[in-house]
Amino acid sequence: MYDIIIIGAGTAGLTAAIYGQRAGLSCKVFEKYAPGGQIVNSPSIENYPGMYGVSGYDYSMALLEQAQKLGAEVEFAEVTGVDFSGKTKKVITSAEDFEAKAVIIANGAARRKIGCKGEEEFEGRGVSYCATCDGAFFRGKTVAVVGGGESAFEEAEYLAEICDKVYLIHRRDVFTAAKTAVDSLLKKKNVTLLTNSVIEEIKGENAVSSAVIKNRANRSKVEVPLSAVFVAIGLVPENGLYKDVLTLDEYGYFDAAEDCKTNIEGVFAAGDTRKKQLRQLVTAASDGAAAATAAANYIRKNF
Ligand code: NAP
C-alpha cells in the first residue's frame, strides 16, 4: 500500500509528489498521457517565477525528474475506477488495482470543443487542439486559431512564425489574454483578427480546406479557404469518474477549498480540476503543495 496515490502528473500532481516524498511519504503517480499536463504544449513560459522563457516541454521534464529523484513512482496508466468507501482508498487502473492511505486527484481539465459542424469529422485532419504538436504540418499554409484567451494567443504567435497566414477568430471583441500577448500578436503582419466571429462549419474532402465564419455583429457569413483550425477555447473538467461519490460544482469542478479537501476524508483535489478563480502554473503548484501537506496531516492522524 502507498501512502498517497496521485492521479495526474501535471504541475499540481507532480508538486504534490515532491511535497509528499519530502514529508517521508511514499507517492505513486498515475498519468494517462504525458507528464506536465496542459503546459507541455506552451512554447515558452513567461509567468512562472524564476522560469522565464523555458519551454513547456523542458519545464515538464524537469518537474518529472525532480519528483522521481525524490523517490516518487510515476506510472503511465489510465485510472478507470476508484473505491473511496473504506479507510483504505482503492484506485483501479486498466492493468491493476492499487491501495493508498490518501488520494490526491490532480487530473486537470480537457480542451473544450467548438461543437460546430465538421469539427469532429476533421479532428486529426486539419482540426487540432495543439499548435506545437501539429503546427509543423501546416508550414507555409493558411490556418485559423479560435479563442481569445492565453492559449489562443500563444498558439497564434507560434503559428505566425511557420504559417503563411493566421486568422485569430474570437467570439467577442475583447480578449482575456494578457495585454502583452495581444500587443505582441498584433505586430505580426501575417495575422488577421476576426472578432465578434464564430466558426459555423469546417469543410473539406479528406482534410480541412475551408471554414464558414459568421460575424455575430452583422450576421454576415464568409467562407475562408484554410488548411487547419486550431481550437484554443479553454478547458472543461473530466470528473465523470468521481461524480457519484465526490461533490462537484455546477461546472463539474471539484467543490474543494484552498486546503484541497473534498467531501471524503483522505481524498483531495488539486489544480485545474478544483473550482478556483485562476488556473495557472503557480496556482496548480500551490494546490499540489497544499494537498500533499493536508494528506500528510490526515495520514499522521489516522494511520
Ligand atoms: P480561457 O482563458 O478560459 O479562454 C477561453 C477563450 O475561449 C475565451 O476567449 C472564450 O471567450 C473563448 N471561448 C470559450 N468557449 C467558447 C466557445 N464555445 N466558442 C468560442 N469561443 C469560446 O482558456 P485558455 O486560453 O485555454 O486558458 C485556460 C487556462 O490556462 C486559463 O486559466 C489560462 O490563463 C491558463 N493558461 C495560462 C498560460 C500561461 O500562463 N502562459 C498559457 C495558456 C493557458 P469569452 O472570453 O467570450 O468567454
Short mmCIF file of C-alpha atoms and ligand atoms in Angstrom, two decimals:
data_model
loop_
_atom_site.label_atom_id
_atom_site.label_comp_id
_atom_site.label_asym_id
_atom_site.label_seq_id
_atom_site.Cartn_x
_atom_site.Cartn_y
_atom_site.Cartn_z
CA MET A 1 0.00 0.00 0.00
CA TYR A 2 1.23 3.51 -0.85
CA ASP A 3 0.86 6.47 1.46
CA ILE A 4 -0.51 8.71 -1.32
CA ILE A 5 -1.77 7.91 -4.80
CA ILE A 6 -1.83 10.95 -7.06
CA ILE A 7 -3.97 10.92 -10.18
CA GLY A 8 -2.38 13.16 -12.83
CA ALA A 9 1.23 14.17 -13.50
CA GLY A 10 0.73 17.84 -14.32
CA THR A 11 2.08 20.66 -12.21
CA ALA A 12 -0.37 20.04 -9.34
CA GLY A 13 0.17 16.27 -9.24
CA LEU A 14 3.96 16.33 -9.50
CA THR A 15 4.23 19.15 -6.96
CA ALA A 16 2.09 17.03 -4.61
CA ALA A 17 4.51 14.13 -5.21
CA ILE A 18 7.51 16.38 -4.44
CA TYR A 19 5.93 17.59 -1.18
CA GLY A 20 4.69 14.11 -0.26
CA GLN A 21 8.07 12.46 -0.78
CA ARG A 22 9.82 15.22 1.15
CA ALA A 23 7.37 14.62 4.02
CA GLY A 24 8.60 11.00 4.11
CA LEU A 25 5.53 9.53 2.40
CA SER A 26 5.55 7.06 -0.49
CA CYS A 27 3.83 8.56 -3.54
CA LYS A 28 2.58 6.79 -6.65
CA VAL A 29 1.51 8.99 -9.58
CA PHE A 30 -0.68 7.84 -12.48
CA GLU A 31 -0.72 9.73 -15.77
CA LYS A 32 -2.68 8.69 -18.85
CA TYR A 33 -0.96 10.96 -21.43
CA ALA A 34 2.33 12.78 -20.87
CA PRO A 35 3.87 14.46 -17.82
CA GLY A 36 3.32 18.20 -17.48
CA GLY A 37 -0.35 18.41 -18.43
CA GLN A 38 -1.59 21.43 -20.44
CA ILE A 39 1.68 23.36 -20.16
CA VAL A 40 3.63 20.77 -22.16
CA ASN A 41 2.31 22.48 -25.33
CA SER A 42 3.40 26.01 -24.39
CA PRO A 43 6.36 27.19 -26.48
CA SER A 44 7.61 29.47 -23.72
CA ILE A 45 6.71 30.08 -20.08
CA GLU A 46 6.97 33.71 -19.05
CA ASN A 47 4.85 33.97 -15.92
CA TYR A 48 6.23 31.31 -13.61
CA PRO A 49 8.62 32.88 -11.10
CA GLY A 50 12.24 32.13 -11.93
CA MET A 51 11.42 30.28 -15.17
CA TYR A 52 11.37 32.98 -17.84
CA GLY A 53 11.49 31.61 -21.40
CA VAL A 54 11.65 27.91 -20.52
CA SER A 55 9.59 25.74 -22.92
CA GLY A 56 6.59 23.87 -21.53
CA TYR A 57 8.21 20.61 -22.56
CA ASP A 58 11.52 21.33 -20.79
CA TYR A 59 9.67 22.51 -17.70
CA SER A 60 7.51 19.34 -17.67
CA MET A 61 10.51 17.05 -17.98
CA ALA A 62 12.38 18.90 -15.22
CA LEU A 63 9.34 18.60 -12.96
CA LEU A 64 9.02 14.87 -13.67
CA GLU A 65 12.72 14.33 -12.98
CA GLN A 66 12.51 16.27 -9.71
CA ALA A 67 9.60 14.14 -8.44
CA GLN A 68 11.31 10.92 -9.49
CA LYS A 69 14.66 11.93 -7.94
CA LEU A 70 12.82 12.41 -4.66
CA GLY A 71 11.50 8.86 -4.95
CA ALA A 72 8.03 9.24 -6.43
CA GLU A 73 6.89 6.39 -8.69
CA VAL A 74 5.31 7.66 -11.89
CA GLU A 75 3.35 5.17 -13.97
CA PHE A 76 1.74 5.86 -17.34
CA ALA A 77 -1.66 4.24 -16.98
CA GLU A 78 -5.26 5.40 -17.05
CA VAL A 79 -7.28 5.34 -13.84
CA THR A 80 -10.55 3.64 -14.72
CA GLY A 81 -12.22 3.47 -11.32
CA VAL A 82 -11.94 4.33 -7.65
CA ASP A 83 -13.35 2.96 -4.41
CA PHE A 84 -13.25 5.55 -1.64
CA SER A 85 -15.77 3.77 0.63
CA GLY A 86 -13.25 2.44 3.16
CA LYS A 87 -10.43 3.93 5.21
CA THR A 88 -8.01 2.44 2.67
CA LYS A 89 -8.63 4.01 -0.71
CA LYS A 90 -8.61 1.88 -3.87
CA VAL A 91 -7.52 3.15 -7.28
CA ILE A 92 -8.20 0.93 -10.28
CA THR A 93 -6.19 1.16 -13.48
CA SER A 94 -6.63 -0.79 -16.71
CA ALA A 95 -3.84 -3.13 -15.58
CA GLU A 96 -4.07 -3.43 -11.77
CA ASP A 97 -5.73 -2.21 -8.56
CA PHE A 98 -3.74 -0.13 -6.07
CA GLU A 99 -4.30 0.94 -2.45
CA ALA A 100 -3.31 4.06 -0.56
CA LYS A 101 -3.94 5.84 2.72
CA ALA A 102 -4.83 9.05 0.85
CA VAL A 103 -5.59 10.05 -2.75
CA ILE A 104 -4.93 13.37 -4.47
CA ILE A 105 -6.88 13.90 -7.68
CA ALA A 106 -4.95 16.27 -9.94
CA ASN A 107 -6.34 15.22 -13.32
CA GLY A 108 -6.52 18.75 -14.79
CA ALA A 109 -9.10 19.56 -17.41
CA ALA A 110 -9.60 18.72 -21.10
CA ARG A 111 -9.72 21.04 -24.12
CA ARG A 112 -13.17 22.46 -24.85
CA LYS A 113 -14.58 21.76 -28.33
CA ILE A 114 -16.37 24.29 -30.55
CA GLY A 115 -19.17 21.85 -31.34
CA CYS A 116 -19.56 23.12 -34.91
CA LYS A 117 -20.22 21.01 -37.99
CA GLY A 118 -17.03 19.34 -39.27
CA GLU A 119 -15.02 19.73 -36.04
CA GLU A 120 -15.22 16.10 -35.02
CA GLU A 121 -15.09 14.80 -38.59
CA PHE A 122 -11.79 16.58 -39.35
CA GLU A 123 -10.06 16.10 -35.97
CA GLY A 124 -6.54 14.98 -36.82
CA ARG A 125 -7.06 16.01 -40.48
CA GLY A 126 -6.81 19.76 -40.01
CA VAL A 127 -8.66 20.27 -36.75
CA SER A 128 -6.17 20.38 -33.89
CA TYR A 129 -6.08 21.32 -30.21
CA CYS A 130 -2.30 21.80 -30.05
CA ALA A 131 -0.27 24.08 -32.30
CA THR A 132 3.11 22.94 -31.00
CA CYS A 133 2.13 19.33 -31.70
CA ASP A 134 0.61 19.79 -35.17
CA GLY A 135 1.65 23.25 -36.41
CA ALA A 136 4.61 21.94 -38.42
CA PHE A 137 2.22 20.00 -40.70
CA PHE A 138 0.88 23.34 -41.91
CA ARG A 139 4.14 25.16 -42.62
CA GLY A 140 3.57 27.83 -45.28
CA LYS A 141 -0.21 27.32 -45.21
CA THR A 142 -3.18 29.44 -44.08
CA VAL A 143 -4.62 28.43 -40.70
CA ALA A 144 -7.06 29.73 -38.09
CA VAL A 145 -6.88 29.80 -34.32
CA VAL A 146 -10.14 30.01 -32.35
CA GLY A 147 -10.25 31.71 -28.94
CA GLY A 148 -9.37 34.91 -27.14
CA GLY A 149 -7.50 33.63 -24.07
CA GLU A 150 -3.84 32.95 -23.26
CA SER A 151 -3.80 29.66 -25.15
CA ALA A 152 -5.23 31.11 -28.37
CA PHE A 153 -2.67 33.94 -28.38
CA GLU A 154 0.20 31.57 -27.65
CA GLU A 155 -0.90 29.24 -30.43
CA ALA A 156 -1.37 32.09 -32.92
CA GLU A 157 2.04 33.57 -32.02
CA TYR A 158 3.66 30.18 -32.62
CA LEU A 159 1.81 29.52 -35.89
CA ALA A 160 2.57 33.02 -37.23
CA GLU A 161 6.24 32.02 -37.34
CA ILE A 162 5.69 28.97 -39.52
CA CYS A 163 2.47 29.57 -41.45
CA ASP A 164 1.83 31.91 -44.34
CA LYS A 165 -1.29 33.44 -42.79
CA VAL A 166 -3.05 33.10 -39.44
CA TYR A 167 -6.61 34.16 -38.65
CA LEU A 168 -7.42 34.61 -34.98
CA ILE A 169 -11.17 34.10 -34.60
CA HIS A 170 -12.77 35.25 -31.36
CA ARG A 171 -16.44 35.42 -30.47
CA ARG A 172 -16.15 38.82 -28.72
CA ASP A 173 -14.10 41.97 -29.35
CA VAL A 174 -12.28 41.90 -26.00
CA PHE A 175 -9.70 39.31 -25.09
CA THR A 176 -8.97 37.52 -21.83
CA ALA A 177 -5.31 37.03 -22.83
CA ALA A 178 -2.72 39.30 -21.19
CA LYS A 179 -2.17 42.67 -22.89
CA THR A 180 1.47 41.81 -23.64
CA ALA A 181 0.33 38.73 -25.58
CA VAL A 182 -2.27 40.74 -27.54
CA ASP A 183 0.18 43.55 -28.36
CA SER A 184 2.83 41.10 -29.47
CA LEU A 185 0.48 39.26 -31.83
CA LEU A 186 -0.92 42.47 -33.31
CA LYS A 187 2.60 43.33 -34.50
CA LYS A 188 2.68 40.27 -36.78
CA LYS A 189 1.91 41.22 -40.39
CA ASN A 190 0.57 37.78 -41.34
CA VAL A 191 -2.06 37.71 -38.55
CA THR A 192 -5.64 38.87 -39.13
CA LEU A 193 -8.03 39.24 -36.21
CA LEU A 194 -11.65 38.31 -36.83
CA THR A 195 -13.52 39.47 -33.74
CA ASN A 196 -17.21 39.01 -32.94
CA SER A 197 -16.87 35.93 -35.11
CA VAL A 198 -17.54 32.23 -34.75
CA ILE A 199 -16.85 29.22 -36.96
CA GLU A 200 -20.14 27.74 -38.13
CA GLU A 201 -18.72 24.92 -40.21
CA ILE A 202 -15.37 23.37 -41.04
CA LYS A 203 -15.34 21.99 -44.58
CA GLY A 204 -13.16 19.75 -46.72
CA GLU A 205 -12.88 16.47 -48.61
CA ASN A 206 -10.19 14.31 -46.99
CA ALA A 207 -8.78 17.19 -44.96
CA VAL A 208 -9.82 20.71 -43.98
CA SER A 209 -9.99 23.12 -46.92
CA SER A 210 -12.17 25.97 -45.62
CA ALA A 211 -14.26 27.31 -42.75
CA VAL A 212 -17.53 29.19 -42.76
CA ILE A 213 -17.17 32.13 -40.39
CA LYS A 214 -20.13 34.10 -39.12
CA ASN A 215 -19.86 37.66 -37.89
CA ARG A 216 -22.08 37.89 -34.82
CA ALA A 217 -22.43 41.66 -35.06
CA ASN A 218 -23.77 41.98 -38.62
CA ARG A 219 -24.71 38.29 -39.15
CA SER A 220 -22.71 38.13 -42.41
CA LYS A 221 -21.04 34.85 -43.37
CA VAL A 222 -17.85 34.23 -45.27
CA GLU A 223 -16.16 31.01 -46.39
CA VAL A 224 -12.41 31.33 -45.86
CA PRO A 225 -10.00 28.88 -47.55
CA LEU A 226 -7.61 27.42 -44.95
CA SER A 227 -5.79 24.19 -44.17
CA ALA A 228 -6.20 23.93 -40.41
CA VAL A 229 -8.26 25.12 -37.47
CA PHE A 230 -6.53 25.22 -34.08
CA VAL A 231 -9.10 25.29 -31.29
CA ALA A 232 -8.00 27.02 -28.07
CA ILE A 233 -11.20 27.93 -26.28
CA GLY A 234 -10.50 26.83 -22.76
CA LEU A 235 -10.90 23.81 -20.61
CA VAL A 236 -13.60 21.51 -19.31
CA PRO A 237 -13.22 19.23 -16.29
CA GLU A 238 -13.37 15.47 -16.85
CA ASN A 239 -14.59 14.33 -13.46
CA GLY A 240 -17.31 11.90 -14.50
CA LEU A 241 -15.48 9.05 -12.76
CA TYR A 242 -15.99 10.76 -9.41
CA LYS A 243 -19.40 12.40 -9.78
CA ASP A 244 -21.32 9.80 -7.74
CA VAL A 245 -19.06 9.98 -4.69
CA LEU A 246 -17.40 13.39 -4.63
CA THR A 247 -19.11 16.77 -4.67
CA LEU A 248 -18.65 18.75 -7.87
CA ASP A 249 -19.73 22.33 -8.53
CA GLU A 250 -22.26 23.31 -11.22
CA TYR A 251 -19.50 23.31 -13.89
CA GLY A 252 -18.15 19.88 -12.93
CA TYR A 253 -15.08 21.06 -10.98
CA PHE A 254 -14.35 19.58 -7.52
CA ASP A 255 -16.00 21.61 -4.81
CA ALA A 256 -12.88 21.84 -2.65
CA ALA A 257 -11.45 24.93 -0.98
CA GLU A 258 -7.83 26.14 -0.70
CA ASP A 259 -7.00 23.18 1.55
CA CYS A 260 -7.97 20.89 -1.38
CA LYS A 261 -10.14 18.70 0.92
CA THR A 262 -13.09 17.02 -0.77
CA ASN A 263 -16.22 15.74 0.96
CA ILE A 264 -14.47 12.40 1.62
CA GLU A 265 -11.77 12.32 4.29
CA GLY A 266 -8.42 11.35 2.83
CA VAL A 267 -9.35 12.39 -0.72
CA PHE A 268 -8.05 15.70 -2.04
CA ALA A 269 -8.46 17.63 -5.31
CA ALA A 270 -5.67 19.86 -6.61
CA GLY A 271 -5.00 22.10 -9.61
CA ASP A 272 -7.25 22.91 -12.58
CA THR A 273 -9.73 20.18 -11.59
CA ARG A 274 -10.72 22.13 -8.45
CA LYS A 275 -13.09 25.12 -8.52
CA LYS A 276 -10.99 28.28 -8.43
CA GLN A 277 -10.62 31.80 -9.80
CA LEU A 278 -7.27 31.46 -11.50
CA ARG A 279 -5.93 28.41 -13.34
CA GLN A 280 -2.21 28.98 -13.76
CA LEU A 281 1.00 27.04 -13.18
CA VAL A 282 1.59 28.88 -9.92
CA THR A 283 -1.88 28.11 -8.59
CA ALA A 284 -1.54 24.46 -9.65
CA ALA A 285 1.82 24.21 -7.88
CA SER A 286 0.32 25.89 -4.83
CA ASP A 287 -2.54 23.38 -4.79
CA GLY A 288 -0.14 20.45 -5.11
CA ALA A 289 1.77 21.63 -2.05
CA ALA A 290 -1.42 22.31 -0.06
CA ALA A 291 -2.97 18.94 -0.96
CA ALA A 292 0.16 16.94 -0.08
CA THR A 293 0.50 18.79 3.23
CA ALA A 294 -3.17 18.17 4.06
CA ALA A 295 -2.78 14.50 3.05
CA ALA A 296 0.31 14.16 5.26
CA ASN A 297 -1.59 15.61 8.24
CA TYR A 298 -4.53 13.30 7.55
CA ILE A 299 -2.27 10.21 7.39
CA ARG A 300 -0.41 11.19 10.56
CA LYS A 301 -3.71 11.48 12.47
CA ASN A 302 -5.46 8.43 11.05
CA PHE A 303 -2.87 5.71 10.40
P1 NAP B 1 -9.59 30.66 -21.25
O1 NAP B 1 -8.66 31.60 -20.61
O2 NAP B 1 -10.71 30.07 -20.47
O3 NAP B 1 -10.17 31.38 -22.54
C1 NAP B 1 -11.08 30.72 -23.36
C2 NAP B 1 -11.33 31.59 -24.57
O4 NAP B 1 -12.14 30.86 -25.47
C3 NAP B 1 -12.06 32.86 -24.24
O5 NAP B 1 -11.61 33.87 -25.12
C4 NAP B 1 -13.51 32.49 -24.51
O6 NAP B 1 -14.28 33.56 -24.95
C5 NAP B 1 -13.37 31.55 -25.68
N1 NAP B 1 -14.44 30.56 -25.70
C6 NAP B 1 -14.92 29.79 -24.68
N2 NAP B 1 -15.88 28.97 -25.13
C7 NAP B 1 -16.02 29.22 -26.45
C8 NAP B 1 -16.85 28.68 -27.46
N3 NAP B 1 -17.74 27.72 -27.19
N4 NAP B 1 -16.74 29.18 -28.70
C9 NAP B 1 -15.84 30.15 -28.98
N5 NAP B 1 -15.02 30.71 -28.07
C10 NAP B 1 -15.11 30.24 -26.82
O7 NAP B 1 -8.84 29.39 -21.88
P2 NAP B 1 -7.32 29.14 -22.26
O8 NAP B 1 -6.78 30.27 -23.02
O9 NAP B 1 -7.26 27.79 -22.87
O10 NAP B 1 -6.63 29.05 -20.88
C11 NAP B 1 -7.04 28.07 -19.91
C12 NAP B 1 -6.35 28.37 -18.60
O11 NAP B 1 -4.96 28.14 -18.74
C13 NAP B 1 -6.53 29.84 -18.21
O12 NAP B 1 -6.63 29.94 -16.85
C14 NAP B 1 -5.26 30.47 -18.73
O13 NAP B 1 -4.92 31.64 -18.03
C15 NAP B 1 -4.27 29.34 -18.48
N6 NAP B 1 -3.14 29.45 -19.43
C16 NAP B 1 -2.04 30.11 -18.99
C17 NAP B 1 -0.96 30.24 -19.84
C18 NAP B 1 0.21 30.97 -19.34
O14 NAP B 1 0.14 31.44 -18.22
N7 NAP B 1 1.30 31.09 -20.08
C19 NAP B 1 -0.99 29.72 -21.13
C20 NAP B 1 -2.13 29.06 -21.54
C21 NAP B 1 -3.21 28.94 -20.68
P3 NAP B 1 -15.00 34.58 -23.91
O15 NAP B 1 -13.91 35.47 -23.41
O16 NAP B 1 -16.01 35.23 -24.76
O17 NAP B 1 -15.59 33.70 -22.83
#
